[in-house]
Amino acid sequence: MITKAKRIVSIGECMVEMAPTGTPDHFAASFAGDTFNTAWYLAQLQPSWDVDYVTCIGTDTMSDKMADFTQAAGIGTEHIGRLTTHTMGLYMIHLEDGERSFAYWRGQAAAREMMRQDGLVAGAVAGANIVYLSGISIAILDDAGRAALRETLITARESGATIAFDPNLRLRLWPDVATMCAAVMDFASVSDIVFPSHDEEALFFGDADIAATQARYQGAGCTTIIVKNGGGEISYLSGDESGSFAPQMADKVRDTTAAGDSFNAGFLGTEGNVEDQIAAGCALAGRVIQGAGALVVGAVEKG
């Protein structure tokens, strides 16, 4: 359970998003990325909190637009590095019956260089109440970058920060399954809260059931484990509390992009017990999947 958090730092990669508009072969450009999406929803949920994003981008026009977009959304940009040698990655969404698939172009993505920027990430997380990252945040880094980030998280945790981690298993970003799984569990071991998705965990870790997923992360030392299961019940273990929560089904699923990212924002941005946090996450995700693209304007209910 998280109470009275005032500063959240989200670490990762923001990309140019090309999302279908509903007209065949027409796409609209925006900006998104798993940890960026969570930061974007958090800034709307808790406008009085300081929500900072940590990444690197280029100095080109699209990078300038991303920085302006981020600032306009109420997300801090002080810890976004600017590199003249790189630019932003891009991805395109393909939708079929509400389910999405992606094509990526990210070879020159500046975010891959963030741990090479002296003090960028360490300075960002200093004094944070919550530090949030994902499996994609670590997948885009090389071995040295991951090692440096892990040490940075340990230092932040020792200073009182809560580390929240979504494994977000994306094999295409890794050389093989074994490397991905080892890295994810390595970062889970320095995290307090984890948001695994059981379908992914079963596929790559071979978990027989949700209890096996929970047990593995509990064994790594995580104290709050929220296991998502598609549209099914969410299982949780948080301190002495454990149970399951059945989300209300959305009236119509238009686009599942950022369903998990928005759930995480609803959870982290809600003060109360773990079921209150899960309910808030489910409610927000339920509205997001009825909109188009990762960032759905109006999905956050005011007041």
Short mmCIF file of C-alpha atoms in Angstrom, two decimals:
data_model
loop_
_atom_site.label_atom_id
_atom_site.label_comp_id
_atom_site.label_asym_id
_atom_site.label_seq_id
_atom_site.Cartn_x
_atom_site.Cartn_y
_atom_site.Cartn_z
CA MET A 1 0.00 0.00 0.00
CA ILE A 2 1.30 3.42 -0.97
CA THR A 3 0.21 6.53 0.93
CA LYS A 4 1.01 10.21 0.61
CA ALA A 5 3.43 9.76 -2.26
CA LYS A 6 4.32 13.15 -3.69
CA ARG A 7 7.01 12.46 -6.28
CA ILE A 8 7.06 9.66 -8.82
CA VAL A 9 9.91 9.13 -11.27
CA SER A 10 9.23 6.98 -14.31
CA ILE A 11 12.17 5.62 -16.33
CA GLY A 12 12.08 4.35 -19.90
CA GLU A 13 11.57 5.17 -23.54
CA CYS A 14 9.00 7.41 -25.19
CA MET A 15 8.49 6.79 -28.91
CA VAL A 16 6.65 8.33 -31.80
CA GLU A 17 3.35 6.42 -32.03
CA MET A 18 1.55 5.94 -35.32
CA ALA A 19 -1.99 4.87 -34.43
CA PRO A 20 -4.82 3.94 -36.82
CA THR A 21 -7.50 6.60 -37.14
CA GLY A 22 -10.32 4.34 -38.33
CA THR A 23 -9.85 5.34 -41.95
CA PRO A 24 -8.01 2.60 -43.90
CA ASP A 25 -4.26 3.25 -44.17
CA HIS A 26 -4.52 6.52 -42.21
CA PHE A 27 -2.50 6.99 -39.04
CA ALA A 28 -2.17 9.78 -36.48
CA ALA A 29 1.18 10.60 -34.91
CA SER A 30 1.51 10.99 -31.16
CA PHE A 31 3.95 10.00 -28.42
CA ALA A 32 3.81 6.95 -26.18
CA GLY A 33 5.78 4.17 -24.52
CA ASP A 34 4.92 1.90 -21.63
CA THR A 35 6.44 3.85 -18.73
CA PHE A 36 5.66 7.15 -20.41
CA ASN A 37 2.00 6.14 -20.67
CA THR A 38 1.92 5.42 -16.95
CA ALA A 39 3.51 8.79 -16.19
CA TRP A 40 0.99 10.54 -18.46
CA TYR A 41 -1.98 9.02 -16.66
CA LEU A 42 -0.41 9.63 -13.25
CA ALA A 43 0.03 13.32 -14.01
CA GLN A 44 -3.70 13.56 -14.72
CA LEU A 45 -4.75 11.46 -11.73
CA GLN A 46 -2.60 13.40 -9.27
CA PRO A 47 -1.88 16.87 -10.66
CA SER A 48 -0.51 18.01 -7.29
CA TRP A 49 2.18 15.32 -7.34
CA ASP A 50 5.53 15.75 -9.07
CA VAL A 51 5.67 13.21 -11.90
CA ASP A 52 9.01 13.19 -13.70
CA TYR A 53 10.05 11.23 -16.76
CA VAL A 54 13.63 10.05 -17.31
CA THR A 55 14.83 9.20 -20.80
CA CYS A 56 16.95 10.54 -23.64
CA ILE A 57 15.71 11.99 -26.92
CA GLY A 58 17.31 13.76 -29.85
CA THR A 59 17.54 17.43 -30.81
CA ASP A 60 15.42 17.08 -33.96
CA THR A 61 11.93 18.47 -34.54
CA MET A 62 10.05 15.37 -33.35
CA SER A 63 12.14 15.26 -30.18
CA ASP A 64 11.34 18.93 -29.55
CA LYS A 65 7.65 18.17 -30.00
CA MET A 66 7.87 15.26 -27.58
CA ALA A 67 9.49 17.47 -24.93
CA ASP A 68 6.77 20.10 -25.39
CA PHE A 69 4.05 17.42 -25.28
CA THR A 70 5.48 16.00 -22.06
CA GLN A 71 5.69 19.37 -20.36
CA ALA A 72 2.16 20.30 -21.44
CA ALA A 73 0.89 17.07 -19.85
CA GLY A 74 2.27 18.14 -16.48
CA ILE A 75 5.21 15.74 -16.54
CA GLY A 76 8.61 17.03 -15.48
CA THR A 77 11.19 17.21 -18.27
CA GLU A 78 14.25 18.25 -16.25
CA HIS A 79 15.68 14.73 -16.48
CA ILE A 80 15.18 14.15 -20.20
CA GLY A 81 18.60 14.08 -21.85
CA ARG A 82 19.10 15.55 -25.32
CA LEU A 83 21.55 13.89 -27.73
CA THR A 84 22.66 15.28 -31.07
CA THR A 85 23.74 11.83 -32.27
CA HIS A 86 20.42 10.02 -31.82
CA THR A 87 16.69 10.50 -32.28
CA MET A 88 13.42 8.91 -31.12
CA GLY A 89 12.18 5.44 -31.93
CA LEU A 90 8.90 4.94 -33.77
CA TYR A 91 6.23 2.27 -33.67
CA MET A 92 3.04 1.58 -35.62
CA ILE A 93 -0.08 -0.05 -34.18
CA HIS A 94 -2.07 -2.62 -36.12
CA LEU A 95 -5.52 -3.43 -34.71
CA GLU A 96 -7.67 -6.48 -35.28
CA ASP A 97 -10.85 -6.91 -33.21
CA GLY A 98 -9.45 -4.62 -30.51
CA GLU A 99 -6.21 -6.55 -30.12
CA ARG A 100 -3.01 -4.83 -31.18
CA SER A 101 0.27 -5.78 -32.73
CA PHE A 102 3.23 -3.51 -33.37
CA ALA A 103 5.96 -2.77 -35.88
CA TYR A 104 9.01 -0.95 -34.49
CA TRP A 105 11.81 1.28 -35.78
CA ARG A 106 14.14 2.06 -32.89
CA GLY A 107 17.74 1.48 -34.05
CA GLN A 108 18.78 5.10 -33.35
CA ALA A 109 16.71 5.55 -30.19
CA ALA A 110 18.41 7.97 -27.82
CA ALA A 111 16.79 6.30 -24.78
CA ARG A 112 19.28 3.45 -25.10
CA GLU A 113 22.01 5.89 -24.07
CA MET A 114 20.46 7.18 -20.84
CA MET A 115 22.80 5.35 -18.47
CA ARG A 116 25.81 6.76 -20.34
CA GLN A 117 24.73 10.30 -19.42
CA ASP A 118 26.62 11.09 -16.23
CA GLY A 119 24.27 11.53 -13.29
CA LEU A 120 21.08 11.72 -15.39
CA VAL A 121 19.17 8.84 -13.80
CA ALA A 122 20.78 9.04 -10.37
CA GLY A 123 19.93 12.72 -10.13
CA ALA A 124 16.36 12.06 -11.21
CA VAL A 125 15.58 9.40 -8.62
CA ALA A 126 17.18 11.25 -5.71
CA GLY A 127 14.41 12.11 -3.27
CA ALA A 128 11.70 10.22 -5.14
CA ASN A 129 8.91 8.49 -3.24
CA ILE A 130 8.30 5.99 -6.03
CA VAL A 131 10.57 4.94 -8.89
CA TYR A 132 8.76 3.11 -11.69
CA LEU A 133 10.26 1.13 -14.54
CA SER A 134 9.53 -1.85 -16.76
CA GLY A 135 11.10 -4.76 -18.56
CA ILE A 136 11.32 -2.52 -21.61
CA SER A 137 13.25 0.07 -19.59
CA ILE A 138 15.96 -2.51 -18.93
CA ALA A 139 15.74 -4.28 -22.32
CA ILE A 140 16.86 -1.19 -24.23
CA LEU A 141 20.06 -0.94 -22.16
CA ASP A 142 23.27 -2.90 -22.62
CA ASP A 143 24.71 -5.03 -19.82
CA ALA A 144 26.70 -2.17 -18.33
CA GLY A 145 23.68 0.11 -18.43
CA ARG A 146 21.50 -2.45 -16.68
CA ALA A 147 24.11 -2.99 -13.99
CA ALA A 148 24.39 0.76 -13.40
CA LEU A 149 20.62 1.17 -13.28
CA ARG A 150 20.27 -1.66 -10.78
CA GLU A 151 22.81 -0.01 -8.47
CA THR A 152 20.99 3.30 -8.85
CA LEU A 153 17.72 1.64 -7.79
CA ILE A 154 19.38 0.03 -4.79
CA THR A 155 20.66 3.42 -3.67
CA ALA A 156 17.23 5.01 -4.16
CA ARG A 157 15.59 2.19 -2.22
CA GLU A 158 18.06 2.57 0.65
CA SER A 159 17.11 6.27 0.74
CA GLY A 160 13.43 5.41 1.16
CA ALA A 161 12.07 5.10 -2.37
CA THR A 162 9.58 2.40 -3.29
CA ILE A 163 10.59 0.61 -6.50
CA ALA A 164 7.69 -0.44 -8.75
CA PHE A 165 8.42 -2.74 -11.69
CA ASP A 166 6.30 -4.10 -14.54
CA PRO A 167 8.15 -7.05 -16.13
CA ASN A 168 6.49 -6.32 -19.51
CA LEU A 169 8.14 -9.28 -21.23
CA ARG A 170 8.97 -8.41 -24.86
CA LEU A 171 11.19 -11.10 -26.33
CA ARG A 172 11.97 -9.15 -29.52
CA LEU A 173 14.05 -6.76 -27.41
CA TRP A 174 16.22 -9.53 -25.97
CA PRO A 175 18.73 -11.96 -27.49
CA ASP A 176 16.91 -14.97 -26.01
CA VAL A 177 14.39 -16.08 -23.39
CA ALA A 178 16.98 -17.02 -20.79
CA THR A 179 18.64 -13.59 -20.88
CA MET A 180 15.29 -11.83 -20.62
CA CYS A 181 14.05 -13.92 -17.72
CA ALA A 182 17.31 -13.61 -15.80
CA ALA A 183 17.34 -9.81 -16.18
CA VAL A 184 13.70 -9.47 -15.15
CA MET A 185 14.20 -11.50 -11.99
CA ASP A 186 17.41 -9.58 -11.25
CA PHE A 187 15.44 -6.34 -11.24
CA ALA A 188 12.53 -7.91 -9.39
CA SER A 189 14.99 -8.65 -6.59
CA VAL A 190 15.48 -4.90 -6.02
CA SER A 191 11.78 -4.02 -6.40
CA ASP A 192 9.01 -3.65 -3.85
CA ILE A 193 5.98 -3.74 -6.15
CA VAL A 194 5.67 -5.88 -9.29
CA PHE A 195 2.89 -6.02 -11.89
CA PRO A 196 3.38 -9.30 -13.81
CA SER A 197 0.89 -10.46 -16.45
CA HIS A 198 0.23 -14.15 -15.99
CA ASP A 199 -0.12 -15.01 -19.69
CA GLU A 200 3.37 -13.65 -20.39
CA GLU A 201 4.84 -15.20 -17.25
CA ALA A 202 3.39 -18.62 -18.10
CA LEU A 203 4.74 -18.41 -21.64
CA PHE A 204 8.31 -17.47 -20.75
CA PHE A 205 8.80 -18.73 -17.20
CA GLY A 206 6.59 -21.81 -17.50
CA ASP A 207 4.38 -20.88 -14.54
CA ALA A 208 1.67 -23.51 -14.14
CA ASP A 209 -0.74 -21.11 -12.51
CA ILE A 210 -1.05 -17.65 -10.95
CA ALA A 211 0.10 -18.98 -7.58
CA ALA A 212 3.39 -20.01 -9.19
CA THR A 213 3.87 -16.49 -10.59
CA GLN A 214 3.20 -14.98 -7.18
CA ALA A 215 5.52 -17.40 -5.43
CA ARG A 216 8.41 -16.68 -7.79
CA TYR A 217 8.24 -12.93 -7.25
CA GLN A 218 7.71 -13.36 -3.53
CA GLY A 219 10.84 -15.51 -3.48
CA ALA A 220 12.71 -12.66 -5.18
CA GLY A 221 11.81 -10.41 -2.26
CA CYS A 222 8.91 -8.38 -3.71
CA THR A 223 6.40 -7.38 -1.03
CA THR A 224 3.46 -6.36 -3.24
CA ILE A 225 2.69 -8.64 -6.17
CA ILE A 226 -0.22 -7.76 -8.45
CA VAL A 227 -0.76 -10.50 -11.04
CA LYS A 228 -2.84 -9.36 -13.99
CA ASN A 229 -4.65 -11.97 -16.04
CA GLY A 230 -6.02 -10.35 -19.18
CA GLY A 231 -9.67 -9.52 -18.52
CA GLY A 232 -9.85 -12.07 -15.70
CA GLU A 233 -9.45 -11.76 -11.96
CA ILE A 234 -6.43 -9.93 -10.62
CA SER A 235 -4.64 -11.76 -7.85
CA TYR A 236 -2.72 -9.85 -5.23
CA LEU A 237 -0.36 -10.39 -2.35
CA SER A 238 0.65 -7.34 -0.33
CA GLY A 239 2.17 -7.80 3.08
CA ASP A 240 -0.39 -9.80 5.05
CA GLU A 241 -3.16 -9.10 2.53
CA SER A 242 -3.95 -11.50 -0.28
CA GLY A 243 -6.92 -12.24 -2.50
CA SER A 244 -8.37 -11.62 -5.91
CA PHE A 245 -10.34 -8.84 -7.57
CA ALA A 246 -12.78 -9.27 -10.45
CA PRO A 247 -12.74 -6.22 -12.77
CA GLN A 248 -15.92 -5.00 -14.36
CA MET A 249 -16.02 -5.83 -18.06
CA ALA A 250 -15.79 -2.87 -20.45
CA ASP A 251 -18.85 -2.18 -22.58
CA LYS A 252 -16.78 -2.38 -25.76
CA VAL A 253 -13.10 -2.98 -26.34
CA ARG A 254 -11.76 -0.69 -29.04
CA ASP A 255 -8.00 -0.79 -28.45
CA THR A 256 -6.11 -2.59 -25.67
CA THR A 257 -2.99 -0.44 -26.10
CA ALA A 258 -1.81 0.84 -22.68
CA ALA A 259 -4.31 -1.24 -20.72
CA GLY A 260 -1.59 -2.44 -18.35
CA ASP A 261 0.19 0.92 -18.29
CA SER A 262 -2.97 2.74 -17.24
CA PHE A 263 -3.79 0.07 -14.67
CA ASN A 264 -0.39 0.65 -13.09
CA ALA A 265 -1.04 4.41 -13.03
CA GLY A 266 -4.40 3.92 -11.35
CA PHE A 267 -2.79 1.66 -8.76
CA LEU A 268 0.21 3.85 -8.01
CA GLY A 269 -1.84 7.04 -8.11
CA THR A 270 -4.41 5.89 -5.54
CA GLU A 271 -4.04 6.18 -1.79
CA GLY A 272 -5.81 3.47 0.17
CA ASN A 273 -5.60 -0.26 0.72
CA VAL A 274 -4.48 -2.64 -1.99
CA GLU A 275 -8.04 -3.41 -3.15
CA ASP A 276 -8.76 0.31 -3.50
CA GLN A 277 -5.64 0.63 -5.62
CA ILE A 278 -6.54 -2.36 -7.79
CA ALA A 279 -10.11 -1.11 -8.24
CA ALA A 280 -8.80 2.28 -9.36
CA GLY A 281 -6.39 0.63 -11.78
CA CYS A 282 -9.13 -1.55 -13.26
CA ALA A 283 -11.53 1.36 -13.62
CA LEU A 284 -8.99 3.48 -15.48
CA ALA A 285 -7.85 0.63 -17.73
CA GLY A 286 -11.49 -0.17 -18.50
CA ARG A 287 -12.00 3.34 -19.83
CA VAL A 288 -8.70 3.41 -21.71
CA ILE A 289 -9.44 0.28 -23.75
CA GLN A 290 -12.64 1.87 -25.00
CA GLY A 291 -10.61 4.67 -26.61
CA ALA A 292 -8.00 4.70 -29.36
CA GLY A 293 -4.23 4.72 -28.92
CA ALA A 294 -2.14 4.67 -25.79
CA LEU A 295 -3.11 8.06 -24.35
CA VAL A 296 -6.87 8.49 -24.18
CA VAL A 297 -7.93 12.05 -23.39
CA GLY A 298 -10.84 12.04 -20.92
CA ALA A 299 -10.16 8.55 -19.55
CA VAL A 300 -9.23 9.97 -16.16
CA GLU A 301 -12.34 10.92 -14.24
CA LYS A 302 -11.97 14.23 -12.45
CA GLY A 303 -13.01 14.77 -8.88
#
